[in-house]
GROMACS .gro file of C-alpha atoms in nm:
model
  300
    1MET     CA    1   1.938  22.401  -6.027
    2THR     CA    2   1.986  22.319  -5.659
    3PHE     CA    3   1.751  22.428  -5.381
    4LEU     CA    4   1.815  22.399  -5.006
    5LEU     CA    5   1.479  22.374  -4.830
    6PRO     CA    6   1.335  22.278  -4.492
    7SER     CA    7   1.137  21.956  -4.469
    8ALA     CA    8   0.911  22.102  -4.198
    9ASP     CA    9   0.547  22.157  -4.298
   10GLY     CA   10   0.612  21.978  -4.628
   11VAL     CA   11   0.803  22.267  -4.789
   12ALA     CA   12   1.072  22.051  -4.954
   13ASP     CA   13   0.815  21.793  -5.065
   14GLU     CA   14   0.596  22.054  -5.230
   15VAL     CA   15   0.885  22.207  -5.424
   16ALA     CA   16   1.006  21.862  -5.531
   17LYS     CA   17   0.656  21.783  -5.658
   18ARG     CA   18   0.623  22.110  -5.846
   19LEU     CA   19   0.979  22.113  -5.985
   20PRO     CA   20   1.084  21.754  -6.057
   21GLN     CA   21   1.375  21.879  -6.268
   22ALA     CA   22   1.533  22.056  -5.966
   23THR     CA   23   1.783  21.914  -5.720
   24ILE     CA   24   1.641  21.935  -5.367
   25LEU     CA   25   1.863  21.937  -5.060
   26ARG     CA   26   1.688  21.917  -4.724
   27TYR     CA   27   1.804  22.146  -4.446
   28GLU     CA   28   1.755  21.876  -4.183
   29ASP     CA   29   1.999  21.635  -4.355
   30SER     CA   30   2.344  21.623  -4.198
   31ASP     CA   31   2.524  21.599  -4.535
   32THR     CA   32   2.610  21.953  -4.651
   33GLY     CA   33   2.832  21.847  -4.939
   34GLY     CA   34   2.606  22.005  -5.201
   35LEU     CA   35   2.602  22.358  -5.058
   36ALA     CA   36   2.843  22.484  -5.321
   37ASP     CA   37   2.573  22.434  -5.586
   38VAL     CA   38   2.278  22.590  -5.401
   39GLU     CA   39   2.117  22.887  -5.575
   40PHE     CA   40   1.795  22.913  -5.371
   41TYR     CA   41   1.788  22.876  -4.993
   42CYS     CA   42   1.470  22.880  -4.786
   43LEU     CA   43   1.559  22.935  -4.423
   44PRO     CA   44   1.388  22.704  -4.172
   45TYR     CA   45   1.110  22.883  -3.989
   46MET     CA   46   1.222  23.001  -3.645
   47GLY     CA   47   1.576  22.885  -3.726
   48ASN     CA   48   1.880  22.974  -3.520
   49GLY     CA   49   2.209  23.143  -3.599
   50ALA     CA   50   2.346  22.825  -3.755
   51SER     CA   51   2.083  22.834  -4.030
   52VAL     CA   52   2.179  23.191  -4.117
   53GLY     CA   53   2.548  23.101  -4.099
   54LEU     CA   54   2.507  22.857  -4.388
   55ILE     CA   55   2.457  23.150  -4.625
   56ALA     CA   56   2.833  23.213  -4.627
   57GLN     CA   57   2.895  22.855  -4.745
   58MET     CA   58   2.697  22.892  -5.071
   59PRO     CA   59   2.908  23.070  -5.336
   60ARG     CA   60   2.641  23.029  -5.609
   61LEU     CA   61   2.355  23.150  -5.392
   62ARG     CA   62   2.115  23.392  -5.561
   63VAL     CA   63   1.800  23.387  -5.343
   64VAL     CA   64   1.743  23.366  -4.968
   65GLN     CA   65   1.378  23.311  -4.878
   66SER     CA   66   1.269  23.375  -4.520
   67LEU     CA   67   0.939  23.236  -4.394
   68SER     CA   68   0.917  23.518  -4.138
   69SER     CA   69   0.790  23.869  -4.202
   70GLY     CA   70   1.076  24.028  -4.009
   71VAL     CA   71   1.424  23.968  -4.149
   72ASP     CA   72   1.628  24.187  -3.913
   73SER     CA   73   1.837  23.890  -3.798
   74VAL     CA   74   1.917  23.787  -4.158
   75LEU     CA   75   1.966  24.108  -4.350
   76ASP     CA   76   2.329  24.174  -4.257
   77PHE     CA   77   2.435  23.822  -4.363
   78VAL     CA   78   2.298  23.836  -4.718
   79PRO     CA   79   2.571  23.920  -4.973
   80GLY     CA   80   2.523  24.187  -5.236
   81PRO     CA   81   2.452  23.957  -5.534
   82VAL     CA   82   2.178  23.773  -5.338
   83THR     CA   83   1.809  23.867  -5.327
   84LEU     CA   84   1.636  23.841  -4.989
   85CYS     CA   85   1.260  23.779  -4.971
   86ASN     CA   86   1.039  23.759  -4.663
   87GLY     CA   87   0.727  23.563  -4.574
   88SER     CA   88   0.480  23.848  -4.567
   89GLY     CA   89   0.129  23.730  -4.650
   90LEU     CA   90   0.162  23.389  -4.485
   91HIS     CA   91  -0.073  23.484  -4.198
   92HIS     CA   92   0.205  23.618  -3.972
   93GLU     CA   93   0.043  23.957  -3.935
   94GLU     CA   94  -0.300  23.813  -3.859
   95GLY     CA   95  -0.165  23.549  -3.620
   96THR     CA   96   0.048  23.800  -3.433
   97ALA     CA   97  -0.242  24.045  -3.406
   98GLU     CA   98  -0.462  23.768  -3.267
   99LEU     CA   99  -0.198  23.676  -3.011
  100ALA     CA  100  -0.153  24.038  -2.903
  101VAL     CA  101  -0.523  24.063  -2.823
  102ALA     CA  102  -0.516  23.722  -2.652
  103LEU     CA  103  -0.225  23.832  -2.432
  104ILE     CA  104  -0.404  24.153  -2.341
  105LEU     CA  105  -0.722  23.971  -2.245
  106ALA     CA  106  -0.537  23.695  -2.060
  107SER     CA  107  -0.343  23.953  -1.859
  108LEU     CA  108  -0.640  24.175  -1.777
  109ARG     CA  109  -0.865  23.882  -1.684
  110GLN     CA  110  -0.580  23.707  -1.494
  111ILE     CA  111  -0.615  23.382  -1.687
  112PRO     CA  112  -0.270  23.254  -1.574
  113THR     CA  113  -0.380  23.286  -1.211
  114PHE     CA  114  -0.696  23.087  -1.275
  115ALA     CA  115  -0.503  22.824  -1.473
  116LEU     CA  116  -0.271  22.781  -1.176
  117ASP     CA  117  -0.569  22.755  -0.943
  118GLN     CA  118  -0.718  22.491  -1.171
  119SER     CA  119  -0.398  22.286  -1.157
  120ARG     CA  120  -0.434  22.297  -0.777
  121ARG     CA  121  -0.810  22.220  -0.788
  122SER     CA  122  -0.865  22.548  -0.609
  123TRP     CA  123  -1.172  22.769  -0.661
  124HIS     CA  124  -1.067  23.125  -0.583
  125HIS     CA  125  -1.285  23.412  -0.703
  126LEU     CA  126  -1.117  23.735  -0.813
  127ARG     CA  127  -1.250  24.055  -0.965
  128THR     CA  128  -1.053  24.123  -1.283
  129ASP     CA  129  -1.003  24.409  -1.526
  130SER     CA  130  -1.176  24.480  -1.858
  131LEU     CA  131  -1.070  24.618  -2.196
  132ASP     CA  132  -1.371  24.845  -2.220
  133GLY     CA  133  -1.265  25.209  -2.203
  134LYS     CA  134  -0.892  25.137  -2.203
  135THR     CA  135  -0.645  25.352  -2.397
  136VAL     CA  136  -0.416  25.133  -2.607
  137LEU     CA  137  -0.094  25.282  -2.746
  138LEU     CA  138   0.017  25.093  -3.057
  139VAL     CA  139   0.389  25.139  -3.116
  140GLY     CA  140   0.396  25.053  -3.484
  141HIS     CA  141   0.109  25.075  -3.729
  142GLY     CA  142   0.201  24.845  -4.015
  143GLY     CA  143   0.023  24.520  -4.095
  144ILE     CA  144   0.040  24.390  -3.738
  145GLY     CA  145  -0.053  24.717  -3.572
  146GLN     CA  146  -0.348  24.768  -3.804
  147GLY     CA  147  -0.460  24.410  -3.741
  148ILE     CA  148  -0.445  24.464  -3.366
  149GLU     CA  149  -0.650  24.782  -3.395
  150ARG     CA  150  -0.922  24.610  -3.599
  151ARG     CA  151  -0.949  24.337  -3.338
  152LEU     CA  152  -0.947  24.577  -3.041
  153THR     CA  153  -1.207  24.821  -3.170
  154PRO     CA  154  -1.513  24.604  -3.082
  155PHE     CA  155  -1.395  24.591  -2.720
  156GLY     CA  156  -1.458  24.962  -2.672
  157THR     CA  157  -1.093  25.071  -2.658
  158GLN     CA  158  -0.944  25.404  -2.757
  159VAL     CA  159  -0.647  25.337  -2.986
  160VAL     CA  160  -0.355  25.579  -3.011
  161ARG     CA  161  -0.095  25.519  -3.281
  162VAL     CA  162   0.274  25.604  -3.309
  163SER     CA  163   0.513  25.492  -3.581
  164ARG     CA  164   0.836  25.572  -3.765
  165THR     CA  165   0.634  25.738  -4.042
  166ALA     CA  166   0.404  26.007  -3.905
  167ARG     CA  167   0.079  26.054  -4.097
  168ASP     CA  168  -0.280  26.150  -4.036
  169GLY     CA  169  -0.382  25.980  -3.710
  170VAL     CA  170  -0.034  25.836  -3.649
  171ALA     CA  171   0.212  26.030  -3.432
  172PRO     CA  172   0.590  26.025  -3.480
  173LEU     CA  173   0.821  25.830  -3.249
  174SER     CA  174   0.930  26.158  -3.090
  175GLU     CA  175   0.585  26.168  -2.923
  176LEU     CA  176   0.615  25.822  -2.767
  177THR     CA  177   0.703  25.923  -2.411
  178ARG     CA  178   0.432  26.186  -2.398
  179LEU     CA  179   0.168  25.948  -2.530
  180ALA     CA  180   0.277  25.672  -2.292
  181ALA     CA  181   0.176  25.886  -1.995
  182ALA     CA  182  -0.193  25.839  -2.085
  183ALA     CA  183  -0.181  25.475  -2.198
  184ASP     CA  184  -0.336  25.187  -2.008
  185ILE     CA  185  -0.180  24.936  -2.249
  186LEU     CA  186   0.130  24.976  -2.467
  187VAL     CA  187   0.177  24.726  -2.751
  188ALA     CA  188   0.517  24.704  -2.922
  189CYS     CA  189   0.461  24.580  -3.278
  190ILE     CA  190   0.706  24.791  -3.476
  191ALA     CA  191   0.986  24.649  -3.692
  192LEU     CA  192   1.328  24.621  -3.529
  193THR     CA  193   1.579  24.859  -3.685
  194PRO     CA  194   1.876  25.054  -3.546
  195GLU     CA  195   1.629  25.338  -3.489
  196THR     CA  196   1.384  25.126  -3.288
  197HIS     CA  197   1.630  24.914  -3.088
  198GLY     CA  198   1.553  24.985  -2.721
  199LEU     CA  199   1.269  25.216  -2.824
  200ILE     CA  200   1.057  25.117  -2.523
  201SER     CA  201   1.321  25.260  -2.294
  202GLY     CA  202   1.336  25.320  -1.923
  203GLU     CA  203   1.207  25.671  -1.987
  204VAL     CA  204   0.903  25.543  -2.177
  205LEU     CA  205   0.831  25.275  -1.916
  206ALA     CA  206   0.861  25.527  -1.635
  207ALA     CA  207   0.608  25.750  -1.812
  208LEU     CA  208   0.342  25.476  -1.817
  209PRO     CA  209   0.082  25.494  -1.539
  210SER     CA  210   0.114  25.250  -1.251
  211GLY     CA  211  -0.048  24.918  -1.341
  212ALA     CA  212  -0.018  24.973  -1.716
  213LEU     CA  213   0.031  24.665  -1.933
  214VAL     CA  214   0.330  24.636  -2.171
  215VAL     CA  215   0.279  24.385  -2.454
  216ASN     CA  216   0.564  24.295  -2.689
  217VAL     CA  217   0.482  24.098  -3.004
  218GLY     CA  218   0.748  24.263  -3.220
  219ARG     CA  219   1.108  24.185  -3.131
  220GLY     CA  220   1.258  24.143  -2.787
  221SER     CA  221   1.516  24.417  -2.835
  222LEU     CA  222   1.246  24.680  -2.879
  223VAL     CA  223   1.201  24.684  -2.501
  224ASP     CA  224   1.466  24.764  -2.240
  225ALA     CA  225   1.437  24.435  -2.052
  226ALA     CA  226   1.633  24.550  -1.747
  227ALA     CA  227   1.419  24.861  -1.708
  228LEU     CA  228   1.100  24.658  -1.748
  229THR     CA  229   1.211  24.421  -1.474
  230VAL     CA  230   1.285  24.712  -1.241
  231GLU     CA  231   0.944  24.870  -1.310
  232GLY     CA  232   0.761  24.636  -1.074
  233ARG     CA  233   0.454  24.862  -1.083
  234LEU     CA  234   0.388  24.759  -1.447
  235ARG     CA  235   0.242  24.443  -1.594
  236ALA     CA  236   0.383  24.276  -1.906
  237ALA     CA  237   0.297  24.012  -2.165
  238LEU     CA  238   0.591  23.907  -2.378
  239ASP     CA  239   0.587  23.684  -2.684
  240VAL     CA  240   0.943  23.789  -2.770
  241THR     CA  241   1.250  23.851  -2.555
  242ASP     CA  242   1.592  24.000  -2.618
  243ILE     CA  243   1.747  23.651  -2.592
  244GLU     CA  244   1.556  23.351  -2.725
  245PRO     CA  245   1.502  23.106  -2.572
  246LEU     CA  246   1.481  23.316  -2.257
  247PRO     CA  247   1.750  23.184  -2.015
  248ALA     CA  248   1.618  23.006  -1.708
  249ASP     CA  249   1.792  23.249  -1.474
  250ARG     CA  250   1.626  23.560  -1.616
  251PRO     CA  251   1.408  23.739  -1.358
  252GLU     CA  252   1.111  23.770  -1.598
  253TRP     CA  253   1.024  23.404  -1.537
  254GLY     CA  254   0.952  23.463  -1.170
  255LEU     CA  255   0.767  23.793  -1.182
  256PRO     CA  256   0.400  23.760  -1.082
  257ASN     CA  257   0.291  24.034  -1.322
  258VAL     CA  258   0.455  23.894  -1.639
  259LEU     CA  259   0.300  23.652  -1.889
  260ILE     CA  260   0.546  23.486  -2.130
  261THR     CA  261   0.479  23.291  -2.449
  262PRO     CA  262   0.767  23.141  -2.656
  263HIS     CA  263   0.752  23.353  -2.975
  264ILE     CA  264   0.438  23.190  -3.115
  265GLY     CA  265   0.276  23.498  -3.268
  266GLY     CA  266   0.302  23.410  -3.635
  267ASP     CA  267   0.333  23.034  -3.598
  268THR     CA  268  -0.019  22.916  -3.670
  269LEU     CA  269  -0.177  22.630  -3.860
  270ALA     CA  270  -0.282  22.884  -4.123
  271PHE     CA  271   0.084  22.975  -4.176
  272ALA     CA  272   0.185  22.608  -4.200
  273GLN     CA  273  -0.079  22.547  -4.468
  274ARG     CA  274   0.032  22.842  -4.681
  275ALA     CA  275   0.410  22.814  -4.656
  276PRO     CA  276   0.475  22.514  -4.887
  277GLY     CA  277   0.281  22.658  -5.179
  278PHE     CA  278   0.439  23.000  -5.137
  279VAL     CA  279   0.795  22.862  -5.137
  280ALA     CA  280   0.714  22.644  -5.438
  281ASP     CA  281   0.586  22.953  -5.621
  282GLN     CA  282   0.904  23.142  -5.536
  283ALA     CA  283   1.124  22.851  -5.640
  284GLU     CA  284   0.941  22.822  -5.971
  285ARG     CA  285   0.974  23.195  -6.032
  286HIS     CA  286   1.348  23.176  -5.976
  287LEU     CA  287   1.387  22.867  -6.192
  288THR     CA  288   1.195  23.022  -6.482
  289GLY     CA  289   1.338  23.373  -6.450
  290GLN     CA  290   1.017  23.541  -6.334
  291PRO     CA  291   1.015  23.829  -6.081
  292LEU     CA  292   1.016  23.716  -5.718
  293ALA     CA  293   0.754  23.825  -5.464
  294ASN     CA  294   0.822  23.989  -5.126
  295ILE     CA  295   1.166  24.123  -5.212
  296VAL     CA  296   1.317  24.297  -4.909
  297LYS     CA  297   1.671  24.338  -5.043
  298PRO     CA  298   1.726  24.313  -5.419
  299ALA     CA  299   2.050  24.179  -5.559
  300ARG     CA  300   2.300  24.444  -5.652
   0.00000   0.00000   0.00000
C-alpha cells in the first residue's frame, strides 16, 4: 500500500518506522510518478492550493488526512469514494484559544506600540486598557470558543456566546447584531460554512461600540474585510485573513489599530509533537482495516 506523506515534523519518518511494509512517498519530493498508486494522503500542514489539487491525480485514493481541524478548503475537492479526516485533538483548539487571549491582551495593553518603542530605544509611558469587566462576545462556541472562555474567565470578563446551534446559554446567530451592540470584544472562532461566510458583516461591525476590539482566529472570510477597514473607530487583531498570505498592498497592514499574526493559532510545538504519532495511527488503521478517527466526510 502506498502513502503520500509530508516530511515536516517527522510525519513520513514515523509512518515508515511503524509500517515498514508500506510504500512511503514524500510530499516534498519533486517526483510524482507514484501518485497513481496512493491510497492514503496526508496533506502538508498549512499547505496551499497545489497540495489540495493533487487529490485529483490519485485514482486509487481512499483516505485524505488533514492535519488541521478546519477542512473547509478541502471538503469540496474530496471525491465520493474517499474518506476525509481532520486533525482535531492535535492541540489546535488549545493553541488557537491561547492565541486569541494573547491577541486580546496584546491589543488592550498596546504591546505592539511598546515593541516599536523598544526597537527605537524610546521610553514612552502610556496608560492602557484592561480585560477586567469587559464583555466578550464569542461568535462560535465549539472547542475553540469553549477554550477561549475558560482562559478568559479568570480575567474578570463577562462572556456572551452565540453559535449556529442555539442552546442553554448560547444564543442563535440571528441575535448576533443585537448582542454586538453591548460587546467590548468580539471574537470570531466559528467554523467557516456557506452560512457563516461574511457573518461578521458591515451591519455587525457597525453595531459594535466605538473602540471595540474585533479578534478573528477562525477563518478570514468570516469577517467582511472591506467593512472592517472602513470602520476606523474599531480595533482588530487578526490571525487569519480572507487572502493568505495577506497581500502587501492591503490596507490592514498600515492601520494603527490592527494587529496581524500570520495564521499561527494552531501551529504550536505541542501540535508538532503529536502529529507524527497521530498520522501513523491513522495509516495503521487504514492498512489493517480498522475504523479511522476524526472522520469528517465518510466515503460513499
